[in-house]
mmCIF file of C-alpha atoms in Angstrom:
data_model
loop_
_atom_site.group_PDB
_atom_site.id
_atom_site.type_symbol
_atom_site.label_atom_id
_atom_site.label_comp_id
_atom_site.label_asym_id
_atom_site.label_seq_id
_atom_site.Cartn_x
_atom_site.Cartn_y
_atom_site.Cartn_z
ATOM 1 C CA MET A 603 23.221 -38.932 66.161
ATOM 2 C CA ASN A 604 20.737 -41.516 64.950
ATOM 3 C CA SER A 605 18.609 -38.883 63.176
ATOM 4 C CA LEU A 606 21.750 -37.590 61.420
ATOM 5 C CA TYR A 607 22.353 -41.024 59.865
ATOM 6 C CA ILE A 608 18.720 -41.267 58.796
ATOM 7 C CA MET A 609 18.929 -37.812 57.208
ATOM 8 C CA LEU A 610 22.172 -38.700 55.357
ATOM 9 C CA ILE A 611 20.678 -41.980 54.113
ATOM 10 C CA PHE A 612 17.533 -40.125 52.950
ATOM 11 C CA ILE A 613 19.624 -37.533 51.084
ATOM 12 C CA ALA A 614 21.809 -40.242 49.495
ATOM 13 C CA VAL A 615 18.768 -42.275 48.380
ATOM 14 C CA SER A 616 17.091 -39.132 47.010
ATOM 15 C CA VAL A 617 20.208 -38.208 45.018
ATOM 16 C CA LEU A 618 20.470 -41.757 43.631
ATOM 17 C CA ILE A 619 16.800 -41.738 42.581
ATOM 18 C CA ILE A 620 17.210 -38.366 40.860
ATOM 19 C CA ILE A 621 20.352 -39.562 39.050
ATOM 20 C CA PHE A 622 18.552 -42.762 38.015
ATOM 21 C CA LEU A 623 15.563 -40.829 36.639
ATOM 22 C CA PHE A 624 17.774 -38.370 34.736
ATOM 23 C CA ARG A 625 19.793 -41.205 33.188
ATOM 24 C CA SER A 626 16.652 -43.233 32.427
ATOM 25 C CA LYS A 627 15.709 -44.193 28.890
ATOM 26 C CA TRP A 628 12.183 -43.405 27.710
ATOM 27 C CA ILE A 629 10.507 -44.591 24.491
ATOM 28 C CA ILE A 630 7.405 -43.072 22.931
ATOM 29 C CA LYS A 631 5.504 -45.020 20.269
ATOM 30 C CA VAL A 632 2.974 -43.222 18.068
ATOM 31 C CA ASN A 633 0.429 -44.936 15.781
ATOM 32 C CA TYR A 634 -2.112 -43.301 13.504
ATOM 33 C CA GLN A 635 -4.277 -44.631 10.696
ATOM 34 C CA PHE A 636 -6.648 -42.692 8.499
ATOM 35 C CA PRO A 637 -9.632 -43.169 7.940
ATOM 36 C CA GLU A 638 -9.973 -46.145 10.342
ATOM 37 C CA MET A 639 -9.066 -44.230 13.506
ATOM 38 C CA ASP A 640 -10.087 -40.761 14.606
ATOM 39 C CA ASP A 641 -7.507 -40.801 17.386
ATOM 40 C CA MET A 642 -3.750 -41.030 17.594
ATOM 41 C CA GLN A 643 -2.498 -43.808 19.857
ATOM 42 C CA ILE A 644 0.515 -43.095 22.032
ATOM 43 C CA SER A 645 2.357 -45.573 24.268
ATOM 44 C CA VAL A 646 5.118 -44.539 26.678
ATOM 45 C CA PHE A 647 7.761 -46.986 27.914
ATOM 46 C CA PHE A 648 10.228 -46.572 30.786
ATOM 47 C CA TYR A 649 13.112 -48.810 29.747
ATOM 48 C CA LYS A 650 10.996 -51.838 28.706
ATOM 49 C CA TRP A 651 8.083 -51.311 31.080
ATOM 50 C CA CYS A 652 4.949 -49.805 29.631
ATOM 51 C CA VAL A 653 3.987 -46.742 31.664
ATOM 52 C CA LEU A 654 1.143 -45.491 29.479
ATOM 53 C CA ARG A 655 -0.554 -47.690 26.906
ATOM 54 C CA GLN A 656 -2.426 -46.324 23.943
ATOM 55 C CA LYS A 657 -3.490 -42.972 25.264
ATOM 56 C CA LYS A 658 -5.799 -41.659 22.584
ATOM 57 C CA LEU A 659 -5.401 -38.073 21.455
ATOM 58 C CA ARG A 660 -8.247 -36.608 19.432
ATOM 59 C CA ILE A 661 -7.225 -35.221 16.060
ATOM 60 C CA PRO A 662 -8.868 -31.810 15.487
ATOM 61 C CA ASP A 663 -11.399 -31.503 12.694
ATOM 62 C CA GLN A 664 -10.974 -29.213 9.681
ATOM 63 C CA ASN A 665 -12.671 -26.167 11.285
ATOM 64 C CA GLU A 666 -10.502 -26.324 14.430
ATOM 65 C CA MET A 667 -7.334 -26.627 12.339
ATOM 66 C CA GLU A 668 -8.325 -23.639 10.198
ATOM 67 C CA LYS A 669 -8.944 -21.544 13.340
ATOM 68 C CA GLY A 670 -5.500 -22.521 14.650
ATOM 69 C CA TYR A 671 -3.802 -21.578 11.378
ATOM 70 C CA VAL A 672 -5.633 -18.217 11.278
ATOM 71 C CA HIS A 673 -4.626 -17.510 14.911
ATOM 72 C CA PHE A 674 -0.982 -18.412 14.153
ATOM 73 C CA TYR A 675 -0.979 -16.260 10.987
ATOM 74 C CA LYS A 676 -2.367 -13.249 12.891
ATOM 75 C CA HIS A 677 0.467 -13.475 15.430
ATOM 76 C CA LEU A 678 3.001 -14.014 12.666
ATOM 77 C CA SER A 679 1.773 -10.962 10.737
ATOM 78 C CA ARG A 680 2.017 -8.847 13.917
ATOM 79 C CA LYS A 681 5.561 -10.180 14.432
ATOM 80 C CA GLN A 682 4.643 -11.493 17.875
ATOM 81 C CA LEU A 683 6.357 -14.815 17.212
ATOM 82 C CA HIS A 684 9.853 -13.321 17.003
ATOM 83 C CA LEU A 685 11.097 -15.708 19.707
ATOM 84 C CA LEU A 686 10.805 -18.629 17.271
ATOM 85 C CA LYS A 687 13.846 -17.305 15.420
ATOM 86 C CA GLN A 688 15.916 -17.369 18.607
ATOM 87 C CA LEU A 689 14.995 -20.908 19.636
ATOM 88 C CA GLN A 690 17.746 -23.411 19.000
ATOM 89 C CA LEU A 691 15.767 -26.569 18.311
ATOM 90 C CA ARG A 692 18.761 -28.415 16.882
ATOM 91 C CA SER A 693 20.266 -28.928 20.335
ATOM 92 C CA LEU A 694 17.024 -30.546 21.488
ATOM 93 C CA LEU A 695 16.618 -32.654 18.343
ATOM 94 C CA LYS A 696 20.119 -34.096 18.715
ATOM 95 C CA GLU A 697 19.005 -35.766 21.949
ATOM 96 C CA LEU A 698 16.182 -37.703 20.252
ATOM 97 C CA LYS A 699 16.707 -41.094 18.598
ATOM 98 C CA ILE A 700 14.272 -42.532 16.090
ATOM 99 C CA LEU A 701 14.072 -46.300 16.497
ATOM 100 C CA GLU A 702 11.315 -46.904 13.925
ATOM 101 C CA PHE A 703 9.635 -44.774 11.259
ATOM 102 C CA LYS A 704 6.947 -46.207 8.956
ATOM 103 C CA TRP A 705 4.592 -44.164 6.815
ATOM 104 C CA GLN A 706 2.405 -45.700 4.125
ATOM 105 C CA THR A 707 -0.075 -43.824 1.972
ATOM 106 C CA LYS A 708 -2.562 -45.092 -0.592
ATOM 107 C CA GLY A 709 -4.928 -42.879 -2.499
ATOM 108 C CA GLY A 710 -6.146 -41.360 -5.674
ATOM 109 C CA THR A 711 -8.320 -38.648 -7.146
ATOM 110 C CA GLY A 712 -10.248 -40.747 -9.658
ATOM 111 C CA ASP A 713 -8.298 -39.236 -12.547
ATOM 112 C CA ALA A 714 -5.012 -40.844 -13.617
ATOM 113 C CA PHE A 715 -3.241 -37.548 -14.416
ATOM 114 C CA SER A 716 -4.073 -35.769 -11.163
ATOM 115 C CA THR A 717 -3.453 -38.968 -9.161
ATOM 116 C CA SER A 718 0.072 -39.204 -10.551
ATOM 117 C CA ILE A 719 0.755 -35.555 -9.731
ATOM 118 C CA ALA A 720 -0.652 -35.964 -6.203
ATOM 119 C CA SER A 721 1.416 -39.130 -5.671
ATOM 120 C CA GLY A 722 4.566 -37.294 -6.782
ATOM 121 C CA ALA A 723 3.794 -34.432 -4.406
ATOM 122 C CA ILE A 724 3.312 -36.879 -1.515
ATOM 123 C CA TRP A 725 6.634 -38.566 -2.383
ATOM 124 C CA ALA A 726 8.320 -35.147 -2.396
ATOM 125 C CA ILE A 727 6.900 -34.213 1.021
ATOM 126 C CA LYS A 728 7.862 -37.555 2.534
ATOM 127 C CA GLY A 729 11.329 -37.371 0.974
ATOM 128 C CA TRP A 730 11.883 -33.876 2.365
ATOM 129 C CA LEU A 731 10.753 -34.998 5.827
ATOM 130 C CA ILE A 732 13.043 -38.049 5.796
ATOM 131 C CA GLY A 733 15.948 -35.845 4.678
ATOM 132 C CA TYR A 734 15.275 -33.411 7.521
ATOM 133 C CA LEU A 735 15.018 -36.216 10.073
ATOM 134 C CA THR A 736 18.199 -37.842 8.783
ATOM 135 C CA GLN A 737 20.089 -34.568 9.025
ATOM 136 C CA HIS A 738 18.912 -33.526 12.500
ATOM 137 C CA LEU A 739 18.120 -36.758 14.371
ATOM 138 C CA GLN A 740 19.761 -40.111 14.982
ATOM 139 C CA LEU A 741 18.048 -42.826 12.944
ATOM 140 C CA PHE A 742 18.680 -46.397 14.067
ATOM 141 C CA GLU A 743 16.648 -48.058 11.344
ATOM 142 C CA LYS A 744 16.072 -47.127 7.727
ATOM 143 C CA PRO A 745 12.761 -45.208 7.444
ATOM 144 C CA GLN A 746 10.066 -47.080 5.552
ATOM 145 C CA ILE A 747 7.929 -44.843 3.391
ATOM 146 C CA HIS A 748 5.583 -45.960 0.661
ATOM 147 C CA VAL A 749 3.103 -44.246 -1.647
ATOM 148 C CA GLN A 750 0.673 -46.370 -3.652
ATOM 149 C CA PRO A 751 -1.428 -44.481 -6.195
ATOM 150 C CA ASP A 752 -5.008 -45.673 -6.700
ATOM 151 C CA PHE A 753 -5.892 -44.720 -10.270
ATOM 152 C CA GLN A 754 -9.401 -46.226 -10.158
ATOM 153 C CA SER A 755 -11.101 -44.418 -7.263
ATOM 154 C CA SER A 756 -11.068 -41.249 -5.230
ATOM 155 C CA SER A 757 -9.760 -42.204 -1.783
ATOM 156 C CA LEU A 758 -7.048 -41.578 0.789
ATOM 157 C CA GLU A 759 -5.631 -44.013 3.336
ATOM 158 C CA THR A 760 -2.530 -43.487 5.437
ATOM 159 C CA SER A 761 -0.789 -45.399 8.197
ATOM 160 C CA PHE A 762 1.919 -43.877 10.384
ATOM 161 C CA SER A 763 4.050 -45.507 13.089
ATOM 162 C CA CYS A 764 7.051 -44.028 14.877
ATOM 163 C CA MET A 765 9.170 -44.915 17.923
ATOM 164 C CA ILE A 766 11.285 -42.201 19.562
ATOM 165 C CA SER A 767 13.824 -42.808 22.326
ATOM 166 C CA PHE A 768 15.424 -40.246 24.626
ATOM 167 C CA ARG A 769 17.159 -39.907 27.973
ATOM 168 C CA LEU A 770 15.236 -37.711 30.379
ATOM 169 C CA GLY A 771 18.217 -35.770 31.752
ATOM 170 C CA LYS A 772 19.649 -34.946 28.325
ATOM 171 C CA THR A 773 16.221 -33.891 27.088
ATOM 172 C CA ILE A 774 15.722 -31.588 30.070
ATOM 173 C CA LEU A 775 19.116 -29.988 29.381
ATOM 174 C CA GLY A 776 18.164 -29.636 25.696
ATOM 175 C CA ILE A 777 14.899 -27.942 26.633
ATOM 176 C CA MET A 778 16.805 -25.588 28.921
ATOM 177 C CA ARG A 779 19.104 -24.695 25.998
ATOM 178 C CA VAL A 780 16.093 -24.128 23.727
ATOM 179 C CA LEU A 781 14.390 -21.847 26.236
ATOM 180 C CA LYS A 782 17.554 -19.845 26.797
ATOM 181 C CA ILE A 783 16.832 -16.457 25.209
ATOM 182 C CA LYS A 784 19.720 -14.386 23.942
ATOM 183 C CA GLU A 785 19.866 -10.788 25.031
ATOM 184 C CA VAL A 786 19.297 -8.292 22.261
ATOM 185 C CA LYS A 787 22.064 -5.717 22.122
#
């Protein structure tokens, strides 16, 4: 009889811990600066407690990125990435909340004409990205983007900071919806 009570208490505590973890709020903070840092810094918070501080992820160099793009293009040309069309990423994106988004860029080509064209292209890319994020995610703060052309020298500097919040249980359900593959009739 005593072991039955211990087993019931263990099951009840286990269920409560699982419910707590699935309802828990997680925050991921990403920082990157170019050319000062070669690594991306990521911090993970569980509610307000820091679980992982500034884990550095190495950014691949130009040759590694080109190899990745070539590998992706080969699979795309062979139509081996047909599952990407069936993935429903919108259901997963709806579960994410952006608490902070800052992206500042400063640079130039050394020539005023090409610097102005490059600055306009960067504004267009950032504007498209902010529009996409606004449409598919919940933004809690107005995104801060800035492009400063440098007409005098040839340089590029960028600073990126983002905080994303999500609930673990809802994200797991979103991932399950994304991985659900429709049967082809």
